[in-house]
Short mmCIF file of C-alpha atoms and ligand atoms in Angstrom, two decimals:
data_model
loop_
_atom_site.label_atom_id
_atom_site.label_comp_id
_atom_site.label_asym_id
_atom_site.label_seq_id
_atom_site.Cartn_x
_atom_site.Cartn_y
_atom_site.Cartn_z
CA MET A 29 2.51 25.37 -2.02
CA ARG A 30 3.59 24.16 -5.45
CA VAL A 31 2.87 20.45 -5.46
CA LEU A 32 3.84 17.99 -8.19
CA VAL A 33 1.49 15.00 -8.16
CA ILE A 34 2.87 11.87 -9.81
CA GLY A 35 0.45 9.17 -11.00
CA GLY A 36 0.40 6.04 -13.12
CA GLY A 37 3.47 3.85 -12.85
CA GLN A 38 4.98 0.72 -14.33
CA ASN A 39 2.99 -2.05 -12.68
CA ALA A 40 -0.42 -3.73 -12.62
CA GLU A 41 -1.80 -0.98 -10.36
CA HIS A 42 -1.24 1.73 -13.04
CA GLU A 43 -4.96 2.55 -13.38
CA VAL A 44 -5.51 2.66 -9.62
CA SER A 45 -2.58 5.03 -9.28
CA LEU A 46 -4.07 7.28 -11.98
CA ALA A 47 -7.31 7.42 -9.96
CA SER A 48 -5.48 8.18 -6.70
CA ALA A 49 -3.37 10.90 -8.36
CA ALA A 50 -6.36 12.57 -10.04
CA ALA A 51 -8.29 12.66 -6.77
CA VAL A 52 -5.28 13.98 -4.82
CA ALA A 53 -4.61 16.71 -7.42
CA GLU A 54 -8.22 17.86 -7.36
CA ALA A 55 -8.34 17.94 -3.55
CA LEU A 56 -5.03 19.84 -3.35
CA ARG A 57 -6.35 22.46 -5.77
CA ALA A 58 -9.51 22.74 -3.66
CA GLY A 59 -7.20 23.27 -0.68
CA GLY A 60 -5.54 26.24 -2.40
CA HIS A 61 -2.32 24.59 -3.58
CA GLU A 62 -0.75 25.16 -6.98
CA VAL A 63 -0.73 21.71 -8.56
CA SER A 64 1.07 20.26 -11.55
CA GLU A 65 0.71 16.66 -12.65
CA VAL A 66 2.94 14.12 -14.31
CA THR A 67 2.06 10.57 -15.32
CA ILE A 68 4.46 7.68 -15.59
CA SER A 69 3.29 5.43 -18.43
CA ARG A 70 3.23 1.64 -18.15
CA GLU A 71 6.48 1.68 -20.15
CA GLY A 72 8.09 4.19 -17.77
CA LEU A 73 7.79 7.34 -19.87
CA TRP A 74 7.22 10.50 -17.83
CA GLU A 75 4.38 12.38 -19.51
CA ALA A 76 3.34 15.95 -18.82
CA ALA A 77 2.72 19.17 -20.64
CA GLY A 78 6.12 20.24 -21.92
CA VAL A 79 7.68 16.79 -21.75
CA THR A 80 8.41 15.53 -25.25
CA GLU A 81 6.43 12.56 -26.46
CA GLY A 82 8.26 9.59 -27.91
CA ALA A 83 11.39 10.17 -25.84
CA THR A 84 13.19 7.25 -24.27
CA VAL A 85 12.45 6.53 -20.61
CA ALA A 86 15.73 8.09 -19.51
CA ALA A 87 15.22 11.15 -21.70
CA SER A 88 11.65 11.63 -20.47
CA LEU A 89 12.90 11.49 -16.86
CA THR A 90 15.48 14.16 -17.68
CA LEU A 91 12.73 16.31 -19.16
CA ALA A 92 10.51 15.76 -16.13
CA MET A 93 13.21 16.58 -13.56
CA PRO A 94 12.68 20.37 -13.88
CA LEU A 95 9.10 19.73 -12.70
CA VAL A 96 10.48 17.94 -9.64
CA ALA A 97 13.02 20.72 -9.07
CA ALA A 98 10.35 23.42 -9.32
CA ALA A 99 8.04 21.77 -6.77
CA ASP A 100 7.94 22.63 -3.06
CA VAL A 101 6.60 19.13 -2.47
CA VAL A 102 6.27 15.99 -4.60
CA PHE A 103 3.21 13.80 -4.00
CA PRO A 104 4.03 10.36 -5.46
CA ALA A 105 0.58 8.77 -5.73
CA VAL A 106 2.03 5.65 -7.35
CA HIS A 107 1.11 2.30 -5.83
CA GLY A 108 3.30 -0.77 -6.14
CA ALA A 109 6.74 -1.38 -7.64
CA LEU A 110 8.84 1.57 -8.89
CA GLY A 111 6.72 3.94 -6.80
CA GLU A 112 5.41 2.90 -3.40
CA ASP A 113 8.51 0.72 -2.93
CA GLY A 114 10.57 3.81 -2.12
CA VAL A 115 11.93 4.45 -5.60
CA LEU A 116 10.17 7.80 -6.05
CA ALA A 117 11.05 8.83 -2.49
CA ALA A 118 14.67 7.98 -3.33
CA LEU A 119 14.54 10.20 -6.42
CA CYS A 120 13.32 13.07 -4.22
CA ALA A 121 15.97 12.32 -1.60
CA LEU A 122 18.68 12.62 -4.26
CA ALA A 123 17.11 15.81 -5.62
CA GLY A 124 16.73 17.29 -2.12
CA VAL A 125 12.99 17.82 -2.63
CA ARG A 126 10.33 17.24 0.02
CA VAL A 127 8.14 14.23 -0.67
CA VAL A 128 4.83 13.05 0.76
CA GLY A 129 4.90 9.73 2.59
CA SER A 130 7.53 7.25 3.68
CA GLY A 131 11.18 7.39 2.74
CA PRO A 132 13.00 4.77 0.64
CA ARG A 133 13.62 2.26 3.45
CA ALA A 134 10.08 2.06 4.83
CA GLY A 135 8.68 2.00 1.29
CA ALA A 136 10.98 -0.82 0.23
CA ILE A 137 10.39 -2.98 3.30
CA GLY A 138 6.65 -2.32 3.31
CA MET A 139 6.42 -3.40 -0.32
CA ASP A 140 8.10 -6.71 0.48
CA LYS A 141 5.65 -8.99 2.27
CA TRP A 142 8.42 -11.34 3.44
CA ALA A 143 10.61 -8.56 4.89
CA THR A 144 7.50 -7.03 6.47
CA LYS A 145 6.85 -10.33 8.28
CA LEU A 146 10.41 -10.42 9.64
CA VAL A 147 10.16 -6.86 10.97
CA ALA A 148 6.67 -7.44 12.40
CA GLU A 149 7.70 -10.62 14.23
CA ALA A 150 10.82 -8.89 15.59
CA ALA A 151 8.60 -6.07 16.86
CA GLY A 152 6.35 -8.56 18.67
CA LEU A 153 3.46 -8.69 16.19
CA ARG A 154 1.93 -11.86 14.85
CA THR A 155 1.79 -12.62 11.11
CA ALA A 156 0.59 -15.60 9.08
CA ARG A 157 3.11 -18.46 9.06
CA GLY A 158 4.53 -18.65 5.61
CA ARG A 159 7.37 -19.83 3.47
CA LEU A 160 9.16 -18.18 0.62
CA ILE A 161 9.70 -20.02 -2.65
CA ASP A 162 11.40 -19.05 -5.87
CA ALA A 163 9.34 -19.20 -9.05
CA ALA A 164 11.90 -21.67 -10.45
CA ASP A 165 11.11 -24.13 -7.62
CA CYS A 166 7.32 -24.02 -8.02
CA GLY A 167 7.23 -27.53 -9.47
CA ASP A 168 8.70 -29.02 -6.27
CA SER A 169 6.00 -27.54 -4.06
CA GLU A 170 3.65 -30.09 -2.49
CA PHE A 171 0.12 -29.50 -1.30
CA GLU A 172 0.02 -29.74 2.48
CA GLY A 173 -3.42 -28.27 3.09
CA PRO A 174 -5.21 -25.01 2.32
CA VAL A 175 -2.89 -22.03 1.80
CA VAL A 176 -2.89 -18.53 0.38
CA VAL A 177 -0.37 -18.05 -2.45
CA LYS A 178 0.78 -14.52 -3.28
CA PRO A 179 3.61 -12.59 -4.90
CA VAL A 180 6.00 -11.15 -2.28
CA SER A 181 5.72 -7.77 -3.95
CA ALA A 182 2.49 -6.74 -5.67
CA GLY A 183 -0.82 -5.16 -4.73
CA SER A 184 -4.55 -4.82 -5.40
CA SER A 185 -4.76 -8.62 -4.86
CA TYR A 186 -3.05 -9.31 -8.20
CA GLY A 187 -1.65 -12.83 -8.15
CA VAL A 188 -3.23 -13.71 -4.78
CA SER A 189 -5.12 -17.05 -4.62
CA LEU A 190 -6.72 -19.22 -2.02
CA VAL A 191 -5.64 -22.81 -2.65
CA ARG A 192 -8.04 -25.42 -1.25
CA SER A 193 -6.97 -28.52 -3.15
CA GLU A 194 -3.89 -30.06 -4.73
CA GLN A 195 -5.08 -29.24 -8.26
CA GLU A 196 -5.29 -25.53 -7.42
CA LEU A 197 -1.69 -25.22 -6.20
CA ALA A 198 0.25 -25.21 -9.50
CA PRO A 199 -2.03 -22.66 -11.27
CA ALA A 200 -1.90 -20.42 -8.17
CA LEU A 201 1.91 -20.50 -8.12
CA ARG A 202 2.04 -19.75 -11.85
CA GLU A 203 -0.34 -16.81 -11.37
CA ALA A 204 1.73 -15.37 -8.49
CA ALA A 205 4.91 -15.82 -10.56
CA ARG A 206 3.49 -13.41 -13.18
CA PHE A 207 4.02 -10.61 -10.65
CA ASP A 208 7.15 -11.59 -8.72
CA ARG A 209 9.77 -14.33 -8.84
CA ARG A 210 9.51 -14.56 -5.06
CA ILE A 211 6.32 -16.22 -3.92
CA LEU A 212 4.81 -16.50 -0.46
CA VAL A 213 2.85 -19.57 0.58
CA GLU A 214 0.93 -18.72 3.74
CA GLU A 215 -1.36 -20.45 6.17
CA VAL A 216 -4.98 -19.33 5.81
CA VAL A 217 -5.81 -16.90 8.60
CA HIS A 218 -9.39 -16.93 9.88
CA GLY A 219 -10.46 -13.59 11.21
CA ARG A 220 -12.18 -10.30 10.47
CA GLU A 221 -10.26 -8.04 8.05
CA ILE A 222 -9.52 -4.77 9.80
CA ASP A 223 -7.46 -1.88 8.36
CA VAL A 224 -5.83 0.85 10.43
CA ALA A 225 -4.58 4.14 8.95
CA VAL A 226 -1.73 5.90 10.72
CA ILE A 227 -0.67 9.46 9.92
CA LYS A 228 2.44 11.36 10.96
CA GLN A 229 2.04 15.09 10.67
CA GLY A 230 5.56 16.24 11.29
CA GLY A 231 7.75 15.84 14.34
CA ARG A 232 7.09 12.68 16.29
CA VAL A 233 3.33 13.02 16.46
CA ARG A 234 1.52 10.15 14.79
CA TRP A 235 -1.96 8.85 15.39
CA ALA A 236 -4.36 6.24 14.07
CA ALA A 237 -7.82 6.92 12.64
CA PRO A 238 -10.73 4.68 13.71
CA PRO A 239 -10.23 1.19 12.19
CA LEU A 240 -12.24 0.00 9.18
CA GLU A 241 -13.68 -3.46 8.62
CA ILE A 242 -13.81 -5.06 5.18
CA HIS A 243 -16.67 -7.48 4.63
CA ALA A 244 -15.47 -9.97 2.04
CA ALA A 245 -16.70 -13.52 1.78
CA GLY A 246 -13.32 -15.14 1.12
CA LEU A 247 -10.44 -13.22 -0.41
CA PHE A 248 -10.80 -9.46 -0.77
CA ASP A 249 -10.00 -9.78 -4.49
CA THR A 250 -9.22 -7.33 -7.29
CA ALA A 251 -12.79 -7.29 -8.66
CA MET A 252 -14.29 -6.53 -5.26
CA LYS A 253 -11.73 -3.77 -4.67
CA TYR A 254 -12.67 -1.80 -7.76
CA ASP A 255 -16.17 -2.74 -8.98
CA GLY A 256 -17.87 -0.90 -6.14
CA SER A 257 -19.09 -4.06 -4.41
CA ALA A 258 -16.71 -3.80 -1.44
CA GLN A 259 -18.54 -3.39 1.83
CA PHE A 260 -16.76 -1.40 4.56
CA THR A 261 -17.81 -0.50 8.08
CA VAL A 262 -16.15 2.61 9.54
CA PRO A 263 -15.58 2.74 12.39
CA ALA A 264 -15.36 -1.05 12.67
CA GLN A 265 -17.53 -2.47 15.44
CA LEU A 266 -14.83 -3.44 17.91
CA SER A 267 -14.60 -3.74 21.67
CA ALA A 268 -12.43 -1.18 23.47
CA ASP A 269 -9.79 -3.89 24.02
CA GLU A 270 -9.81 -4.89 20.35
CA THR A 271 -9.47 -1.26 19.25
CA THR A 272 -6.59 -0.75 21.64
CA SER A 273 -4.67 -3.87 20.63
CA ILE A 274 -5.07 -3.39 16.88
CA THR A 275 -4.25 0.33 17.03
CA ARG A 276 -1.21 -0.35 19.19
CA ALA A 277 -0.03 -2.98 16.70
CA ALA A 278 -0.46 -0.52 13.79
CA LEU A 279 1.53 2.20 15.57
CA THR A 280 4.25 -0.32 16.50
CA MET A 281 4.61 -1.33 12.86
CA PHE A 282 4.58 2.30 11.66
CA ASP A 283 7.43 3.06 14.08
CA ALA A 284 9.36 -0.15 13.38
CA LEU A 285 9.50 0.68 9.68
CA GLY A 286 10.03 4.38 10.29
CA CYS A 287 7.07 5.33 8.11
CA ALA A 288 6.09 8.92 7.36
CA GLY A 289 2.99 10.56 5.92
CA VAL A 290 0.19 8.05 5.92
CA ALA A 291 0.39 4.25 5.94
CA ARG A 292 -2.38 1.66 6.05
CA MET A 293 -1.72 -1.40 8.19
CA ASP A 294 -3.98 -4.33 7.31
CA PHE A 295 -4.83 -6.96 9.93
CA PHE A 296 -6.86 -10.05 10.51
CA LEU A 297 -8.56 -9.89 13.89
CA THR A 298 -8.53 -13.48 15.10
CA ALA A 299 -9.79 -15.11 18.29
CA ASP A 300 -6.22 -14.71 19.58
CA GLY A 301 -5.89 -11.04 18.65
CA PRO A 302 -4.52 -9.12 15.66
CA VAL A 303 -2.41 -10.78 12.95
CA LEU A 304 -0.67 -8.34 10.59
CA ASN A 305 -1.36 -9.11 6.93
CA GLU A 306 0.45 -6.31 5.14
CA VAL A 307 1.60 -2.70 5.10
CA ASN A 308 0.76 -0.11 2.42
CA THR A 309 2.96 2.99 2.48
CA MET A 310 1.08 4.60 -0.43
CA PRO A 311 -2.45 3.27 0.06
CA GLY A 312 -5.35 3.93 -2.32
CA LEU A 313 -6.21 7.60 -2.05
CA THR A 314 -9.43 8.23 -3.92
CA ALA A 315 -12.14 9.73 -1.72
CA ALA A 316 -13.84 6.30 -1.72
CA SER A 317 -10.69 4.42 -0.68
CA GLN A 318 -10.27 3.02 2.83
CA VAL A 319 -7.79 5.62 4.16
CA PRO A 320 -9.84 8.75 3.35
CA ARG A 321 -12.91 7.01 4.78
CA MET A 322 -11.11 6.27 8.04
CA PHE A 323 -9.97 9.88 8.40
CA ALA A 324 -13.48 11.10 7.58
CA ALA A 325 -14.58 9.10 10.63
CA ALA A 326 -12.04 11.14 12.62
CA ASP A 327 -13.53 14.40 11.22
CA VAL A 328 -10.60 14.95 8.86
CA SER A 329 -12.03 15.74 5.42
CA TYR A 330 -10.37 14.50 2.24
CA VAL A 331 -9.14 18.00 1.33
CA ASP A 332 -7.77 18.41 4.87
CA LEU A 333 -6.08 14.98 4.75
CA VAL A 334 -4.10 15.64 1.58
CA SER A 335 -3.17 19.14 2.81
CA ARG A 336 -1.86 17.65 6.05
CA LEU A 337 0.22 15.17 4.07
CA VAL A 338 1.74 17.94 1.97
CA ARG A 339 2.56 20.04 5.04
CA ALA A 340 4.20 17.02 6.69
CA ALA A 341 6.41 16.23 3.67
CA GLU A 342 10.15 16.10 4.29
CA VAL A 343 13.31 15.38 2.32
CA PRO A 344 14.00 11.69 3.12
CA GLY A 345 17.13 11.10 5.12
CA ARG A 346 17.47 14.67 6.40
N1 ADP B 29 -2.86 -15.62 4.88
C1 ADP B 29 -4.08 -15.22 4.50
N2 ADP B 29 -5.19 -15.80 5.03
C2 ADP B 29 -6.43 -15.43 4.64
N3 ADP B 29 -6.68 -14.49 3.70
C3 ADP B 29 -5.62 -13.87 3.14
C4 ADP B 29 -4.27 -14.19 3.50
N4 ADP B 29 -3.45 -13.41 2.79
C5 ADP B 29 -4.23 -12.64 2.01
N5 ADP B 29 -5.54 -12.90 2.21
C6 ADP B 29 -6.69 -12.27 1.52
O1 ADP B 29 -6.25 -11.81 0.23
C7 ADP B 29 -6.36 -10.39 0.13
C8 ADP B 29 -5.19 -9.81 -0.65
O2 ADP B 29 -3.96 -10.20 -0.06
P1 ADP B 29 -2.86 -9.14 0.34
O3 ADP B 29 -1.75 -9.88 0.99
O4 ADP B 29 -3.48 -8.05 1.14
O5 ADP B 29 -2.36 -8.60 -1.07
P2 ADP B 29 -2.43 -7.16 -1.75
O6 ADP B 29 -1.15 -6.48 -1.40
O7 ADP B 29 -2.54 -7.44 -3.20
O8 ADP B 29 -3.62 -6.42 -1.19
C9 ADP B 29 -6.45 -9.92 1.58
O9 ADP B 29 -7.11 -8.67 1.68
C10 ADP B 29 -7.23 -11.05 2.23
O10 ADP B 29 -8.61 -10.96 1.93
MG1 MG B 30 -4.04 -6.07 0.76
#
């Protein structure tokens, strides 16, 4: 198949998205697909061979559209805002082109940690208690005990802080506000960090790979995510009951959002069972990222995984 892989993007996760896209493109070529690549610069310019440099954002998109039109499938390996949030899936929906992963609705809700909570609670899952504040009201916020402060919509732990004392609250709110005007102030959840990857390979069949445990002393922060120091155990050492409850919760969330392709559901496993932390509808996809590692534990190689995702691609909304 002719696959257009999109990387980069206009948010703090630009570099991570470049790494995911490069790895996906290489694996697709190894799997026998005909691959072309386009990068969205931090400023929003679509850059590829044949797309004029120095064009405006709108003009570069116009020049890139023939690449989208010529593809059998688009693989939008762009994490975060203006990518994972459903925007690229929406572009493909309008163009009538098959796209890997979730459609616009699941992408948009999954990218919004507040909306995700509302859906999760409605579907019977537990989440961290939290309140939403506007960046303009940060000054009125009082310290009421340890909390986690985070942007409603971001990723790679950018803008996420653990606040243990009154003095730490204001700087944490300011840091979160760099990434989103909407800020979440959450109770601190104590539990093991367990991720579950769910894949839908066409039709109604979807299944979860063996869960992965992240060993982080404190927050799983940006540095730990990308400096190679992150320690994972796959499969996570869980009892049969724990595996069942966390996997069931991940599938419930996947269905509630109407996800497609692959999504990574991140949980805290507490003494009272799983608590959903967040949903990633375009999770990190280098071979060393959590999702490919979980599928490797299910005997699905990286090349096989990306090929399955391409085969499962659909035009959103059809
Ligand atoms: N309510 C919470 N309680 C305890 N730790 C948290 C909480 N929220 C986030 N964390 C920690 O911060 C990390 C990043 O937060 P997360 O919400 O996953 O943001 P991102 O989308 O940037 O990954 C998590 O992996 C976890 O280690
Ligand atoms: Mg996270």
